[in-house]
CSV table of C-alpha atoms in Angstrom, one decimal:
chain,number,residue,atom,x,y,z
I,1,UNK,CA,-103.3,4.2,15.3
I,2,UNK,CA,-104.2,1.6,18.3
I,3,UNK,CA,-105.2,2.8,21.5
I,4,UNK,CA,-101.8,2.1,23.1
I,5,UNK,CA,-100.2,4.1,20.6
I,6,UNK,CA,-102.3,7.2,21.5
I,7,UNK,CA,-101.4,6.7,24.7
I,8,UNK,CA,-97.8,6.9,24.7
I,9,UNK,CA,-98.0,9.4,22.1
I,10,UNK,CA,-97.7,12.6,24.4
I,11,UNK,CA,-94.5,11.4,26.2
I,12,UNK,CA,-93.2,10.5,22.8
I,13,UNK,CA,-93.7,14.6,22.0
I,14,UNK,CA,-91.9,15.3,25.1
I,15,UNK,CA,-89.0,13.6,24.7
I,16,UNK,CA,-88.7,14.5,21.2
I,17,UNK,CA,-89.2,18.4,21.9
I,18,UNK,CA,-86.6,18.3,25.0
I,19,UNK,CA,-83.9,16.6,22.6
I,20,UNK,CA,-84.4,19.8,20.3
I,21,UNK,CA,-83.6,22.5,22.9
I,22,UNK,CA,-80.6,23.9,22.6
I,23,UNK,CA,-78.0,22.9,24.5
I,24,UNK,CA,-77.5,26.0,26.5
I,25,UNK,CA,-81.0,24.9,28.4
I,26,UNK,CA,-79.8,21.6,29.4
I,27,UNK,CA,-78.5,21.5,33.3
I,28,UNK,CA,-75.2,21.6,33.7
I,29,UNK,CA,-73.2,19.1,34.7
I,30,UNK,CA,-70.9,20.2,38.4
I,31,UNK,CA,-67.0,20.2,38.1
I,32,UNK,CA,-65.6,17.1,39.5
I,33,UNK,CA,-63.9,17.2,42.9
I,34,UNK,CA,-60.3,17.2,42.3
I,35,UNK,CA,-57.4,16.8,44.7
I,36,UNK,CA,-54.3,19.2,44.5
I,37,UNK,CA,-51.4,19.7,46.5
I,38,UNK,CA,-49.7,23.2,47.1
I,39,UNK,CA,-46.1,23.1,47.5
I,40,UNK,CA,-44.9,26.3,49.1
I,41,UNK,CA,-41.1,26.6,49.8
I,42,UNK,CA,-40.0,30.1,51.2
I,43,UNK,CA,-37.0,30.8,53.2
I,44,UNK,CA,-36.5,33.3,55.9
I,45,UNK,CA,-35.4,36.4,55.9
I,46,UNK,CA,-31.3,37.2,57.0
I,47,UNK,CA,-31.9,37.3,61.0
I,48,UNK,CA,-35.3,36.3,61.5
I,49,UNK,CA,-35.8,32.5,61.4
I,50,UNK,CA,-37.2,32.6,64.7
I,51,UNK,CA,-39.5,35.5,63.9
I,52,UNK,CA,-40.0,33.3,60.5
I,53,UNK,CA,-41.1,29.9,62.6
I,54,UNK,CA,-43.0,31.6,64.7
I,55,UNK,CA,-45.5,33.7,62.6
I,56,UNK,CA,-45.8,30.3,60.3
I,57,UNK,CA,-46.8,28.0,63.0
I,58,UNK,CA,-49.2,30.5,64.9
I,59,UNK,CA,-50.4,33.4,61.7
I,60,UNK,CA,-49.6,32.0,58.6
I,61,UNK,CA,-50.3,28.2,57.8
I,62,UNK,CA,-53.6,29.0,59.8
I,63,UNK,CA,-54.5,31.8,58.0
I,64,UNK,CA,-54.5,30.1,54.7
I,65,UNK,CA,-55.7,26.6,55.9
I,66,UNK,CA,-58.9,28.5,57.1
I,67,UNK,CA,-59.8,28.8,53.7
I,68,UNK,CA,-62.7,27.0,52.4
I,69,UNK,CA,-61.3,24.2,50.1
I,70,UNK,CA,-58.2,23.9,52.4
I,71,UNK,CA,-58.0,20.0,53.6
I,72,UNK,CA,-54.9,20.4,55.6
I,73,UNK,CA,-51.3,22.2,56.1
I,74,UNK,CA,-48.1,20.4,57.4
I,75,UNK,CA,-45.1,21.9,57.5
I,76,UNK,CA,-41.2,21.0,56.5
I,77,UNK,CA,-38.0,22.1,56.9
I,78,UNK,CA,-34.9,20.5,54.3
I,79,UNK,CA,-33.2,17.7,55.7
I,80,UNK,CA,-29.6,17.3,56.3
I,81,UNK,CA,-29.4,14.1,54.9
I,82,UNK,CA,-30.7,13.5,51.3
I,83,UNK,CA,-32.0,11.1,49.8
I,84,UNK,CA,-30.4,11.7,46.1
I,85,UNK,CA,-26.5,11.2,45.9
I,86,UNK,CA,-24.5,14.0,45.5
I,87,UNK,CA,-27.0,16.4,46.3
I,88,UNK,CA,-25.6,19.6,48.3
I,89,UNK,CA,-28.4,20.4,51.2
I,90,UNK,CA,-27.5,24.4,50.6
I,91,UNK,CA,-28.1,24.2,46.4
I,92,UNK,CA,-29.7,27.6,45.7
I,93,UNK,CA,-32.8,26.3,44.4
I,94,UNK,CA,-33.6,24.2,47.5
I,95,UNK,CA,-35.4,26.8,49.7
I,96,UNK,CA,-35.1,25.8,53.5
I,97,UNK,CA,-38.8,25.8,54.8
I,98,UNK,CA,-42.0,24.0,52.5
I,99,UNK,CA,-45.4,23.8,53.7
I,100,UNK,CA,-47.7,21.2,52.2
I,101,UNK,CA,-51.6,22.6,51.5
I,102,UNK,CA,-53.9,20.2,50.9
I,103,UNK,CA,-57.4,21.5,48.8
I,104,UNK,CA,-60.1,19.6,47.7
I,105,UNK,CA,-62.0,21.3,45.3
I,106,UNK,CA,-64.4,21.8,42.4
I,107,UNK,CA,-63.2,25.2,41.2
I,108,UNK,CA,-59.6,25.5,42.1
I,109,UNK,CA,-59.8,29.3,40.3
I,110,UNK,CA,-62.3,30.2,42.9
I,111,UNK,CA,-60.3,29.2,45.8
I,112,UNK,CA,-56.8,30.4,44.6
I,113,UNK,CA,-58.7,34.3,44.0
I,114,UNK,CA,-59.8,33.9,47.4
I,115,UNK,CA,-56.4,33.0,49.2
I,116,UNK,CA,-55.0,36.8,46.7
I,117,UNK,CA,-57.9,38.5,48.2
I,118,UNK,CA,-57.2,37.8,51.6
I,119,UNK,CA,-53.5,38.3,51.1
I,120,UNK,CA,-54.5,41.9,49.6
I,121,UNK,CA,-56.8,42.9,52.7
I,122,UNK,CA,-55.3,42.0,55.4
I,123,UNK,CA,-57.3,38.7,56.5
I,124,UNK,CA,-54.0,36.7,56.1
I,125,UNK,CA,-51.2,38.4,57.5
I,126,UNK,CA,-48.3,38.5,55.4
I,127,UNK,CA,-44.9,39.0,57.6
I,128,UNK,CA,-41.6,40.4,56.5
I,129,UNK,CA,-39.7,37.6,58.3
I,130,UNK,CA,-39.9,36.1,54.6
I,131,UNK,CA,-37.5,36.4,52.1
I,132,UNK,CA,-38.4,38.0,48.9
I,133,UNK,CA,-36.8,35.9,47.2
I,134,UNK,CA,-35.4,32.2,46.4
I,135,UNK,CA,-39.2,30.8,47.0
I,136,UNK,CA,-40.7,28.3,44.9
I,137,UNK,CA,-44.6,28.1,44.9
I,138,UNK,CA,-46.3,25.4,42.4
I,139,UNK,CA,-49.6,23.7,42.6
I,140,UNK,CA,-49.9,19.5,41.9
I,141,UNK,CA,-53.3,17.9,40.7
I,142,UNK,CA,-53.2,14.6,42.6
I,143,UNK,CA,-53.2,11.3,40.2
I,144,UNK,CA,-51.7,7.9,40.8
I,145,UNK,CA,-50.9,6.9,44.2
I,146,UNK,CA,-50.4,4.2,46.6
I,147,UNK,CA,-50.8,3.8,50.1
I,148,UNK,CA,-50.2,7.5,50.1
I,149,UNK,CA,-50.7,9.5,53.4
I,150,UNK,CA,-48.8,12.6,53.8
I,151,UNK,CA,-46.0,12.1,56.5
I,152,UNK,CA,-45.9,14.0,60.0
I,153,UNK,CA,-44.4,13.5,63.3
I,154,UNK,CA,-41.2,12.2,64.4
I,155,UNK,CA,-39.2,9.1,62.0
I,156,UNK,CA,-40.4,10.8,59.1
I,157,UNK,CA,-39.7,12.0,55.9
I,158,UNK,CA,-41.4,13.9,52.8
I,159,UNK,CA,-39.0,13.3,49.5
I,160,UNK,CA,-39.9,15.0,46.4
I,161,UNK,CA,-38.8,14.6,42.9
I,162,UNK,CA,-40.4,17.6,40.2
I,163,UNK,CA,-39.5,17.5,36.4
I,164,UNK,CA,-40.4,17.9,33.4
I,165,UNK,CA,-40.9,15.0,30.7
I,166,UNK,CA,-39.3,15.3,26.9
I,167,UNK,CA,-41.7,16.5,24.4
I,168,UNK,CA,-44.4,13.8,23.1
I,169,UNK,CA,-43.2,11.7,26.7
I,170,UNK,CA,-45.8,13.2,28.8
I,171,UNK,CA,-48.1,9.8,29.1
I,172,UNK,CA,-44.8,7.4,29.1
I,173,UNK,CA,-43.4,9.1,32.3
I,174,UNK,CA,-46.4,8.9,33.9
I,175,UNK,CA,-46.9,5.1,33.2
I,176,UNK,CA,-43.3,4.4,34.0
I,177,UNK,CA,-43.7,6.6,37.5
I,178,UNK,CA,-46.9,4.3,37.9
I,179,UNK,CA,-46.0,0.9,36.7
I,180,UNK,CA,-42.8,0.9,37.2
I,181,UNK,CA,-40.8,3.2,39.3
I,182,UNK,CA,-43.0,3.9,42.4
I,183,UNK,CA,-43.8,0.8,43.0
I,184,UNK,CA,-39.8,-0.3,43.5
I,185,UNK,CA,-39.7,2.4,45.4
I,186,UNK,CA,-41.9,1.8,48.1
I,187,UNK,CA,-41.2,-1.9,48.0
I,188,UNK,CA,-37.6,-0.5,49.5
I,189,UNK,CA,-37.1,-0.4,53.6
I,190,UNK,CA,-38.9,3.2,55.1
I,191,UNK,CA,-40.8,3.6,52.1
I,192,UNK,CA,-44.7,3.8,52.5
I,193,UNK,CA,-46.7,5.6,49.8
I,194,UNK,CA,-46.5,7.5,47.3
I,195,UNK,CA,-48.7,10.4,45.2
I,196,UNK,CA,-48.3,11.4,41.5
I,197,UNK,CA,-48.9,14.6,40.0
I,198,UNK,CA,-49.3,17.2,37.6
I,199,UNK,CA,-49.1,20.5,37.1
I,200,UNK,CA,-52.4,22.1,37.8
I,201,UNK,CA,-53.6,24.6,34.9
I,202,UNK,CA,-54.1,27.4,37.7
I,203,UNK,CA,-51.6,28.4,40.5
I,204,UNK,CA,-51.5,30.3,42.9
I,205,UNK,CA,-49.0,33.0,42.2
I,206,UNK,CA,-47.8,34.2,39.1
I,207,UNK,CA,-44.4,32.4,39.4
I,208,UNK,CA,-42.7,31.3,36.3
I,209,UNK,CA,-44.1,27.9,34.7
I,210,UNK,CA,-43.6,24.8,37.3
I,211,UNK,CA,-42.1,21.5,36.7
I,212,UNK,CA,-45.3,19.3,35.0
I,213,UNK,CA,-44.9,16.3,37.0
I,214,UNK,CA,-43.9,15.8,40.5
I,215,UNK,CA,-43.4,12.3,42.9
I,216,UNK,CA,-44.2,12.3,46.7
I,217,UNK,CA,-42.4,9.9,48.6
I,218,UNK,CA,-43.7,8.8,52.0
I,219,UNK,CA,-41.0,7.7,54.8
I,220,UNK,CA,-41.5,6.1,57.9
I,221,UNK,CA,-38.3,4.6,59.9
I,222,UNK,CA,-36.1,4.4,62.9
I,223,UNK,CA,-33.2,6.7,61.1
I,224,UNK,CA,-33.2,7.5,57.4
I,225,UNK,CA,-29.6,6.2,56.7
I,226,UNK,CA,-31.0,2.8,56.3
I,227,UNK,CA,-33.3,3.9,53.5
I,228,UNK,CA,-31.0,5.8,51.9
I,229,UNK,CA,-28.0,3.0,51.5
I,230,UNK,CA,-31.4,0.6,50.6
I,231,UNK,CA,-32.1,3.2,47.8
I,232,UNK,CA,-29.1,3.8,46.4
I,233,UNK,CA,-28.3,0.1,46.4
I,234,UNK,CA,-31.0,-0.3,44.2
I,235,UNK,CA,-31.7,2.3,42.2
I,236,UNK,CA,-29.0,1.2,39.6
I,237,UNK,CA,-31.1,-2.3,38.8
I,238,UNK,CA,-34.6,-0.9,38.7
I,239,UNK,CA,-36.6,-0.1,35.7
I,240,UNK,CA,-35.0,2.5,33.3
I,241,UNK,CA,-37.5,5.4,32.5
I,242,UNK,CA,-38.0,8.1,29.3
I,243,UNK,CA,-35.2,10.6,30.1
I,244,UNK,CA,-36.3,14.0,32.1
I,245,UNK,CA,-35.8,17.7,32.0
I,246,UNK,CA,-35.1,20.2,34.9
I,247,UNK,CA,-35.2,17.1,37.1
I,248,UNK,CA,-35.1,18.4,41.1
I,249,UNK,CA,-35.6,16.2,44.1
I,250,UNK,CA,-34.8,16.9,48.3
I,251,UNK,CA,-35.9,14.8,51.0
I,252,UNK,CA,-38.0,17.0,54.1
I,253,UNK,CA,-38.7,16.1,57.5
I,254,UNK,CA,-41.7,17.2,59.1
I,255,UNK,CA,-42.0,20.1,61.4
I,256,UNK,CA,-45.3,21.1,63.5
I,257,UNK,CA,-48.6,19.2,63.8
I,258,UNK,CA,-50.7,19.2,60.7
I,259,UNK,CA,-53.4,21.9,60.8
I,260,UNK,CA,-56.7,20.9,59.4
I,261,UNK,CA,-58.9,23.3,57.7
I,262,UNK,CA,-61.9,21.9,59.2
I,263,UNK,CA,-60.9,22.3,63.3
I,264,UNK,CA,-59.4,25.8,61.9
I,265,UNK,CA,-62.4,27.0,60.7
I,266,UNK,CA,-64.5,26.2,63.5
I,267,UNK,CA,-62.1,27.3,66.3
I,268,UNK,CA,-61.8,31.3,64.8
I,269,UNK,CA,-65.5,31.3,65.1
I,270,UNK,CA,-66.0,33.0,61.6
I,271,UNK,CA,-68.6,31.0,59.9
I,272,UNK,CA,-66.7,31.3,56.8
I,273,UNK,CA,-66.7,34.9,57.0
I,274,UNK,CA,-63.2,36.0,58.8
I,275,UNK,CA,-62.7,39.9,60.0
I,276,UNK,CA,-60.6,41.9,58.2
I,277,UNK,CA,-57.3,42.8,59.8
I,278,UNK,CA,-54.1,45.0,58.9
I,279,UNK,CA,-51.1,43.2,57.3
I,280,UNK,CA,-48.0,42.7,59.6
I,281,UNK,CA,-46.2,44.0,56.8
I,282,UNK,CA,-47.2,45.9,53.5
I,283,UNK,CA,-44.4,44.8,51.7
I,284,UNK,CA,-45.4,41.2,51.4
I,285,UNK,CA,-49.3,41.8,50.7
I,286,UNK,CA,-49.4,41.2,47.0
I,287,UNK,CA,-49.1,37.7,45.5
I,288,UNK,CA,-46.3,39.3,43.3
I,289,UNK,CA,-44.2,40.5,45.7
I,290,UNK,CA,-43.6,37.5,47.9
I,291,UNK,CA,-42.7,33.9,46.0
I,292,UNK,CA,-44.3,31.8,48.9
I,293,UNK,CA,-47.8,31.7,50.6
């Protein structure tokens, strides 16, 4: 064997006896960040939509956006005019109030056991201005969008559009939300941006299976009727898409500024580690008990 051959001989060894370990000893790779948006609607309860407002704005949305892997929290309340024809503003299944969370995380489990504990001692305070029922709670992992920036403030608008594709037309929606339809869409008058989404394999409560795909509109305009007669006008020309199931869509305005978890977490002071505190209310302390967070 030549000289140069000896040489390189004991890193030859090496990489031959670390390709041979098994593959329990090789470092693991870290989760990808991911992006996810929390849709919570909730509605209050009978009497107490003041008492409901207030302990959102002040308790609640803070509490939970002070949770490590909380981005933001903006709040929404339905809109009298909607976007969709024929859609009736008071429909049972179109709670009053939403609140958009948005997490950035590697381990969506970890922070989702973390927003039940807190609920279950006391460190968010759960009111019983809430109803304890007609909420909707489903959690989106963020994919295709497009100039997308979550709306706030006056002159705007939040619609959403949840469903849930045929069987074996999973991927086809998706390119024809992508390729096709969101695209006319925000090429239309008021319309900004848009996000796509799907449902994330973890929630956060143990409500029954969400809609697997949901469409965020973004709106920015003078008055919404404009965008709404530009929509409809042409909504009858634009690309055709794979028929869907359980389809739902309302349009939200904005209420509230939008909390960030960041300036949360450093004006409570905690350093990531928030007293415990009493629950307003008992009733409401389990993740089972009330349909919103």
């Amino acid at each position: 064997m030549k000289p140069s051959n000896l040489a390189r001989r004991p890193l030859l060894l090496a990489l031959i006896a670390a390709s041979l370990l098994p593959s329990t000893m090789a470092k693991a790779r870290p989760a990808p960040l991911q992006r996810y948006y929390a849709l919570v609607f909730t509605n209050p309860a009978p009497g107490r939509e003041e008492d409901f407002n207030r302990w959102y704005d002040t308790q609640h949305a803070p509490d939970v956006v002070s949770i490590p892997g909380f981005v933001s929290a903006q709040r929404y309340v339905r809109n009298e005019e909607q976007l969709r024809p024929g859609i009736s503003v008071d429909a049972p299944d179109s709670p009053r109030y939403l609140v958009v969370y948005e997490i950035v995380t590697r381990d969506l489990a970890g922070v989702y056991v973390e927003v039940n504990r807190r609920a279950a001692d006391g460190r968010t305070r759960m009111s019983d201005a809430i109803a304890r029922t007609g909420g909707m709670n489903v959690t989106y992992r963020a994919t295709q969008q497009r100039h997308w920036a979550l709306p706030g403030g006056a002159n705007a608008w939040l619609h959403i559009v949840m469903a849930n594709p045929r069987p074996g037309e999973a991927d086809a929606l998706e390119r024809w939300y992508a390729r096709h339809h969101a695209p006319d869409m925000i090429a239309l008058p008021g319309f900004t941006g848009y996000q796509l989404g799907i449902a994330a394999p973890v929630q956060m409560t143990t409500n029954p299976a969400p809609r697997q795909r949901v469409a965020l509109f973004a709106i920015a305009a003078p008055a919404l009727a404009p965008t709404i007669a530009s929509f409809r006008t042409a909504a009858p020309h634009m690309t055709r898409g794979p028929d869907m199931r359980d389809l739902w869509g309302f349009t939200y305005r904005p209420i509230g500024p939008r909390l960030l978890g960041d300036a949360v977490r450093k004006g409570r002071g905690w350093g990531g580690v928030p007293p415990v505190r009493a629950p307003i209310s008992g009733r409401c302390a389990q993740a089972q008990v009330c349909s919103g967070r």
